[in-house]
XYZ file of C-alpha atoms in Angstrom:
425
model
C -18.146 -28.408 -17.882
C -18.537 -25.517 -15.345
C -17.026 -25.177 -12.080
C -19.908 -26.408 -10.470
C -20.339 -29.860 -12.483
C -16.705 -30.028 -11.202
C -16.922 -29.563 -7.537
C -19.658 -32.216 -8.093
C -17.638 -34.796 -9.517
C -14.906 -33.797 -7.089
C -16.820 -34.349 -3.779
C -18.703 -37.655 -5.116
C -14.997 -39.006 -5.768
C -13.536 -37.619 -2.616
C -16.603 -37.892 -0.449
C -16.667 -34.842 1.078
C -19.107 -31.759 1.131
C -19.677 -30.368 -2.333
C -19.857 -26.321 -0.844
C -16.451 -26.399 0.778
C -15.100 -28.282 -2.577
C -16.336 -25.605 -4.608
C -15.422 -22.912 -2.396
C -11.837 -24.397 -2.860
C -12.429 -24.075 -6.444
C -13.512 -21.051 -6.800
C -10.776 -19.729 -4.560
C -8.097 -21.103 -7.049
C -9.701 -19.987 -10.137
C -9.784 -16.678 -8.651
C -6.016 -16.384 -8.461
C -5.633 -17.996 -12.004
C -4.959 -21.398 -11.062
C -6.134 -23.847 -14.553
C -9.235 -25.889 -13.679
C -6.918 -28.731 -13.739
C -4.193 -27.544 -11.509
C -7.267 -26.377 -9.226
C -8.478 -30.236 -9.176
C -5.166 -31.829 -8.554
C -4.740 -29.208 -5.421
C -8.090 -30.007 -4.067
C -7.827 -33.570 -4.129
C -4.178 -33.625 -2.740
C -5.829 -31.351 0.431
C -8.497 -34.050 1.182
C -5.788 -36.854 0.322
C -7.157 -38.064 -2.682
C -4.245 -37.007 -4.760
C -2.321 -39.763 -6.146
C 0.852 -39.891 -3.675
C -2.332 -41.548 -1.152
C -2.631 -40.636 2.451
C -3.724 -37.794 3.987
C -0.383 -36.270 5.540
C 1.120 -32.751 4.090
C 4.541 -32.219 4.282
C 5.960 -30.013 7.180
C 7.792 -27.123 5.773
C 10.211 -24.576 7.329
C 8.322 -20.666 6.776
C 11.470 -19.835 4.473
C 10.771 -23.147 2.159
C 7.124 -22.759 1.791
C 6.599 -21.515 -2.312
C 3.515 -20.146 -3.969
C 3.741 -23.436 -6.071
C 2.868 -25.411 -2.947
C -0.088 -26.795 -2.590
C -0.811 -27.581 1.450
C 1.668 -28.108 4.012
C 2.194 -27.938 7.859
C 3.888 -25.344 9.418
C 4.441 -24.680 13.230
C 5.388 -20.934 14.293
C 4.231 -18.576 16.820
C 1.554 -16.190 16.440
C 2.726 -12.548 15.583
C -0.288 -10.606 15.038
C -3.756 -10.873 15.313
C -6.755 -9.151 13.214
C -10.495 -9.095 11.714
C -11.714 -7.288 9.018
C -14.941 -7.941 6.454
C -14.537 -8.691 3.213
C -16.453 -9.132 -0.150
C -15.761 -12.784 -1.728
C -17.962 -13.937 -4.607
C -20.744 -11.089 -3.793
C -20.981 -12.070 -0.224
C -19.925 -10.883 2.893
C -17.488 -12.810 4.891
C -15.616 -12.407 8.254
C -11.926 -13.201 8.030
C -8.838 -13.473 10.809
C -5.475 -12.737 9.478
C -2.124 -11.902 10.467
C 1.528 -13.215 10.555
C 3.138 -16.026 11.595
C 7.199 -16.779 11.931
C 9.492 -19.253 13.181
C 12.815 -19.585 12.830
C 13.389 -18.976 9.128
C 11.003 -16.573 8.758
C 7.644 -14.545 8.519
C 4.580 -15.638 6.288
C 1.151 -13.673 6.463
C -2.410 -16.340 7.059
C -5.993 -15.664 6.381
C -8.394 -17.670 8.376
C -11.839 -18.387 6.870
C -14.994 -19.797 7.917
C -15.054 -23.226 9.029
C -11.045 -22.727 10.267
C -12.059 -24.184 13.837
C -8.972 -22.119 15.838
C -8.480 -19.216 17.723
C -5.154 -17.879 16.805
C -3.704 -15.567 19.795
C -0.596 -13.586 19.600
C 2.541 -15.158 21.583
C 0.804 -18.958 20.795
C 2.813 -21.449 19.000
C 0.783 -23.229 16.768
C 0.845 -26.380 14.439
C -0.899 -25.966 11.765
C -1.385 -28.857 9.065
C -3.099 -29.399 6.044
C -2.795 -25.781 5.307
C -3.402 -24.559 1.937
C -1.140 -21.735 -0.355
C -2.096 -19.109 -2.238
C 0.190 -16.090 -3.995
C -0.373 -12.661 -2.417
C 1.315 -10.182 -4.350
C 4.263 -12.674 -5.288
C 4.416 -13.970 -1.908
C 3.057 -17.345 -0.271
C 0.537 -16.689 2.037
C -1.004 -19.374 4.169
C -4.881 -19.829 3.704
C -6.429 -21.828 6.689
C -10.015 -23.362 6.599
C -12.094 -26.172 7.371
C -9.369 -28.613 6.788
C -6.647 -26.859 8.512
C -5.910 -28.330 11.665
C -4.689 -25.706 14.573
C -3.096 -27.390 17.560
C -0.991 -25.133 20.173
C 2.072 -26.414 21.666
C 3.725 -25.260 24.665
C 6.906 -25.113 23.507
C 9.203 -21.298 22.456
C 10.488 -21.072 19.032
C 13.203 -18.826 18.848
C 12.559 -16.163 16.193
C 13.623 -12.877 14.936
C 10.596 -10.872 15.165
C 8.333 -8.893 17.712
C 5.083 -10.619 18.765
C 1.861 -8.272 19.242
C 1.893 -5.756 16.531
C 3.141 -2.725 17.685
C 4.608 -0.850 15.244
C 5.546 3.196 14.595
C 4.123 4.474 11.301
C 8.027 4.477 10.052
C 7.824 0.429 10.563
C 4.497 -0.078 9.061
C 4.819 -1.822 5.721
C 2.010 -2.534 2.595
C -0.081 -6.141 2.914
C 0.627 -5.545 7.500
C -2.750 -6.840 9.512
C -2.933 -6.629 13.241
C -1.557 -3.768 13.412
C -1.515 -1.717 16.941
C -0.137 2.351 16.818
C -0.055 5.143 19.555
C -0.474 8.507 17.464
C -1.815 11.957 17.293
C -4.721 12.682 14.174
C -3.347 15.368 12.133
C -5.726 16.024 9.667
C -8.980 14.420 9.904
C -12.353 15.000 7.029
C -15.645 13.081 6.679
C -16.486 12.332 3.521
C -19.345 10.421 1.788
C -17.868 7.858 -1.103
C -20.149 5.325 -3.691
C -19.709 1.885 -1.103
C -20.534 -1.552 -2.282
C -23.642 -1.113 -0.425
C -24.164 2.573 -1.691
C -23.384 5.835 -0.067
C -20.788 5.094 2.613
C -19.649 8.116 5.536
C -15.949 7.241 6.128
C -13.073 8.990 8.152
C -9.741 10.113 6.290
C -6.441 12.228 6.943
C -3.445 11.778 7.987
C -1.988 10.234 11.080
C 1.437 11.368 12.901
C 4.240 10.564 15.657
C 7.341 11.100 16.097
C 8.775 8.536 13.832
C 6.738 10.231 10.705
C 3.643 10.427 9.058
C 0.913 8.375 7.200
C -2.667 8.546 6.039
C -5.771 6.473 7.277
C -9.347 5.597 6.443
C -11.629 4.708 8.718
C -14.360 2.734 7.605
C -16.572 2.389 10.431
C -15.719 6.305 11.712
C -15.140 6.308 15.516
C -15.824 9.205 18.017
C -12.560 9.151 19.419
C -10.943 10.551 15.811
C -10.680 13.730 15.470
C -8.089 16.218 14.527
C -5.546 17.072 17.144
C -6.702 13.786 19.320
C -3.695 11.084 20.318
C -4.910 7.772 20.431
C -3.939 4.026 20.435
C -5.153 2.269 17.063
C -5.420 -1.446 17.854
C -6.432 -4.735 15.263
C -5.470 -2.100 11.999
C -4.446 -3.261 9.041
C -2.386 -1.574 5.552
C -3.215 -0.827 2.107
C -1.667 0.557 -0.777
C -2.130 4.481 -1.091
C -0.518 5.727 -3.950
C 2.033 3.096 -3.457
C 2.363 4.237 -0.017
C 1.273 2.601 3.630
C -1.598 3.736 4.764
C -3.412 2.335 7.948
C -7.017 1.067 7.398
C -9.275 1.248 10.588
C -12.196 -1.331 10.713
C -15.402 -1.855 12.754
C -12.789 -4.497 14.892
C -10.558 -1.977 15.363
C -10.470 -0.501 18.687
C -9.649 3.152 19.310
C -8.355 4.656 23.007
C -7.869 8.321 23.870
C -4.130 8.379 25.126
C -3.500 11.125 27.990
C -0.554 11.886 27.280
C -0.191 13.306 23.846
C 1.430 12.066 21.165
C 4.619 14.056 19.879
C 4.257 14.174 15.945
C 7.343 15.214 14.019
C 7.289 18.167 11.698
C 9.994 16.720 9.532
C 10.329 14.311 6.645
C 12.967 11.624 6.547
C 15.843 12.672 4.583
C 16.352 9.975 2.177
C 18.726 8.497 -1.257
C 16.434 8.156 -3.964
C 17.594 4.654 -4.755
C 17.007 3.968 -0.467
C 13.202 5.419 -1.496
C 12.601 3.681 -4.407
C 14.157 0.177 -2.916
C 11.806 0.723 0.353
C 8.867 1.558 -1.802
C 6.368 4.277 -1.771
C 6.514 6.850 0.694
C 3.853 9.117 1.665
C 6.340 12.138 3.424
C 9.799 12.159 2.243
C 12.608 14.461 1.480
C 14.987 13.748 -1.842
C 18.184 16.069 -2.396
C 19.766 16.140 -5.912
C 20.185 17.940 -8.888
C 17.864 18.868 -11.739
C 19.135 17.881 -14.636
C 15.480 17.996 -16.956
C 12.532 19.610 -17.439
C 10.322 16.747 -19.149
C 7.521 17.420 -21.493
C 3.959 18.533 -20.059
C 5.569 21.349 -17.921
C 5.018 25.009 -18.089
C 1.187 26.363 -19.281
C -0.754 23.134 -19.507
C -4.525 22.945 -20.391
C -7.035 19.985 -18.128
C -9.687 18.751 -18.174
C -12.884 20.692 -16.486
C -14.670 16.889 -14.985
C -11.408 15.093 -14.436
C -8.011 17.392 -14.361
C -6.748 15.566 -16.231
C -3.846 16.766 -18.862
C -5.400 17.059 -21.806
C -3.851 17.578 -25.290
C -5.077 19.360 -28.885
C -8.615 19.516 -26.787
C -8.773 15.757 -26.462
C -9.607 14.373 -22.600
C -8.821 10.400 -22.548
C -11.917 9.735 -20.601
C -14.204 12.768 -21.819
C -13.404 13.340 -25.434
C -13.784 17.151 -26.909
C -13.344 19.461 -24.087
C -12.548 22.872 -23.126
C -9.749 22.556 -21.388
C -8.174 24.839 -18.146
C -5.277 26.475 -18.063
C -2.908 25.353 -15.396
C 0.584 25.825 -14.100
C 3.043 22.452 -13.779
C 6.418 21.170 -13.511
C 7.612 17.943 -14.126
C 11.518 17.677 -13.343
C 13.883 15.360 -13.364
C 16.217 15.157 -10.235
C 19.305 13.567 -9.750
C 21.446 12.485 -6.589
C 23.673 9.885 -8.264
C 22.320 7.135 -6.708
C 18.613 6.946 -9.497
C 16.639 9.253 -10.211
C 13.039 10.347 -9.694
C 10.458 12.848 -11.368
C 9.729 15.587 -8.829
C 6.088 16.964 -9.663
C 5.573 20.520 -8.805
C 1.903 21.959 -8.427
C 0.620 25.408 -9.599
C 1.494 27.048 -6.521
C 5.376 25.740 -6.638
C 5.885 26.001 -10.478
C 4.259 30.444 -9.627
C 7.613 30.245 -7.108
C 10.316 28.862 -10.075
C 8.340 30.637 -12.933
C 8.333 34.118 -11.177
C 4.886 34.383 -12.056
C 1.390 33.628 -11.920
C -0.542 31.861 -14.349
C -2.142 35.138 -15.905
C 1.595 36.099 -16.493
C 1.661 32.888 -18.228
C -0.797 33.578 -20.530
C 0.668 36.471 -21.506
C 4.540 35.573 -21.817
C 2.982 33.018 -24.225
C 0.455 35.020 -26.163
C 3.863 37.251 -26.792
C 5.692 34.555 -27.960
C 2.713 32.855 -29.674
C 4.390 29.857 -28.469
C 3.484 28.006 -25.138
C 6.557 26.287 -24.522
C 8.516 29.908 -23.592
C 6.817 29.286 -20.612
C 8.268 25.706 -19.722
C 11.599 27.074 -20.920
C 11.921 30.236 -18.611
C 11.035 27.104 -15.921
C 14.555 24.978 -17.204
C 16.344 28.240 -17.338
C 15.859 28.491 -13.889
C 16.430 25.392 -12.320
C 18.136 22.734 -14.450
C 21.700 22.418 -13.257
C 21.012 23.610 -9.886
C 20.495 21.277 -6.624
C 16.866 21.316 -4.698
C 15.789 19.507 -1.702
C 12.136 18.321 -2.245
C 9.612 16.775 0.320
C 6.446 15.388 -0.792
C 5.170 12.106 -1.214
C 6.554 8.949 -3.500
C 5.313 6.708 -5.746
C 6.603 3.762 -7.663
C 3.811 2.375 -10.134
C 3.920 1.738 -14.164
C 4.206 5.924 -14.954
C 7.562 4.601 -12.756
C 9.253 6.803 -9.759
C 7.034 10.283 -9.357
C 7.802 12.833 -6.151
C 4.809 15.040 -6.033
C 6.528 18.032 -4.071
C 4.838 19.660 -1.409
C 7.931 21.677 -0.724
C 10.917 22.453 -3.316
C 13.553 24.349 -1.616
C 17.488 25.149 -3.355
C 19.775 22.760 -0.954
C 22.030 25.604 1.278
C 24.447 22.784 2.542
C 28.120 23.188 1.936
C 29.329 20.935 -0.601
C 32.895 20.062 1.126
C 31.500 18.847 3.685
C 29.403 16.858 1.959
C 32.175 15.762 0.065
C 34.231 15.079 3.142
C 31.309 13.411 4.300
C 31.332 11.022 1.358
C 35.146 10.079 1.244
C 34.440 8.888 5.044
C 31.758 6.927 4.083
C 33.630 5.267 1.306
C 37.098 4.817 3.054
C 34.492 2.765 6.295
């Protein structure tokens, strides 16, 4: 039976419309949820389930599970935001944001039919609201059957209404998202859209809490390099496991007068702090080196991809000729977990002392090309670096690609002294 024939049977039994039952379907399915699973849900959220009635249970924002089906919440209104998405090969409008009450925070997506205009600082009641999993996470879905009713009453919660954040606060999955900065780097470039060639905005944004890039899809006047301006209705997406703030045609941009003071410096960070906070797009790690993995020193890639490529072989190309290339891939150390640091051609030339045509050679000598990854471990392993660059946690696990890779010059007493402090508090 296909999803359709279902939806069918579904709204003759319920007596509802058959498009919204089948756009509840197809939601579920989506996300994984059996076909009968899906069917139980939908008929429990237009009470035809078999406990009867058409009430959902009112849940606390800290009890509500992804195995939940609907339920009523009332919270206030954190943040507010629009974006366009593509859903089943159409284009559709959505509102979404974050809610909390007293327990806690939960994230909402508003679709069409959701008859409600949700406005930060509201408290709401919303029932009959339906759950879906967001990156392990419930997330409230709110449509045609979701009723919105605003009370005038305060909750008291533990969390800032409106959506102003600094880019140090900002966080992966965020929406509504308002920021005062200054555009640090700033290219056009043309990518392959869903509706074809696309012009889009990208570089990296600044102030004085730290640093993160951006896209804007819908590029504005008002961004370009060196400009300080207030980002408002942004949301954030993964970058290379890092935050990075998305800029829509909702978004609104303002020139600031004053300008925004950008910091120059990384945060200074544990590695286990960095890899428990998640990716980072500018951080600084200090520890020791204590390997020089495999796939360092003279490596060949791949002329159409870059990538590595071994005896010849590209993964994605086949048979190449491959291009010589200069890399380090280290492993540091600060006691707390560590982290591969990634060092470019430029870098590895600085710990090598030498450039890749030196490479060649100390390996043609040697008619071996791992002298030249050895010289690299002669150099560094044992010894303590400071490394800024940007982090990222995915299933190659914890990599640091290094923009800078400096020997640490602090004095190790009073580090240790430091330490003791911190231990005997």
């Amino acid at each position: 039976m296909s999803l359709e024939d279902h939806a069918e049977e579904l709204a003759s039994d319920l007596g509802v419309d058959k498009e919204e039952v089948t756009r509840d379907l197809e939601n579920l399915v989506t996300y994984s949820v059996p076909m009968d699973e899906a069917k139980q849900s939908v008929r429990r959220k237009y009470g035809g389930g078999s406990g009867g009635g058409d009430a959902t249970q009112s849940k606390a924002i800290a009890d509500v599970t992804p195995s939940d089906s609907n339920v009523t919440v009332t919270a206030v209104v954190l943040t507010a935001g629009r974006r366009t998405i593509q859903y089943n090969d159409e284009e559709q409008r959505i509102r979404e944001g974050e809610l909390a009450d007293e327990s806690g925070t939960i994230s909402y997506t508003a679709w069409d039919g959701f008859d409600g205009d949700l406005v930060p600082g509201q408290t709401v009641r919303l029932g009959n609201a339906s759950i879906r999993e967001y990156e392990g996470n419930p997330e409230l879905n709110l449509g045609g059957s979701t009723q919105a009713t605003v009370l005038d009453e305060a909750l008291a919660i533990d969390a800032d209404v409106g959506g102003d954040r600094q880019l140090s606060e900002i966080t992966i999955g965020d929406r509504g998202i308002n920021v005062e900065v200054r555009v640090l780097e700033c290219e056009e470039k043309v990518i392959n859209g869903r509706d074809g060639e696309t012009t889009i905005l990208s570089g990296v944004l600044g102030d004085e809490s730290g640093r993160t890039p951006f896209t804007d899809w819908e590029p504005h006047d008002e961004i370009t390099e060196g400009a300080s301006v207030r980002l408002e209705e942004t949301f954030v997406r993964d970058f290379r496991s890092a935050p990075a703030v998305n800029i829509s045609e909702f978004s609104t941009v303002t020139p600031l007068e004053t300008p925004v003071e950008a910091t120059d410096s990384a945060p200074r960070m544990r590695i286990r702090d960095a890899i428990d906070g998640g990716g980072m797009f500018d951080v600084e790690l200090q520890g020791n080196v204590i390997e020089v993995r495999d796939g360092s020193g003279l490596i060949e890639r791949c002329p159409e991809c870059s990538r590595v490529i071994q005896n010849g072989q590209c993964r994605t190309h086949g048979t190449v000729e491959g291009e010589d290339d200069l890399r380090t891939k280290a492993i540091l150390d600060d006691g707390t977990a560590t982290a591969t640091v990634i060092l470019d051609a430029d870098l590895t030339e600085t710990v090598y002392g030498g450039d890749i045509d030196d490479a060649r050679e100390h390996a043609r000598d040697a008619m071996d090309k791992s002298v030249v990854a050895d010289r690299i471990a002669e150099r560094i392993v044992g010894r303590e670096y400071v490394v800024r660059g940007s982090l990222s946690i995915d299933e190659y696990g914890v990599n640091h690609n290094a923009s800078a890779f400096t020997p640490a010059d602090d004095d190790p007493a009073t580090r240790a002294a430091a330490f003791l402090e911190e231990v005997d508090a």
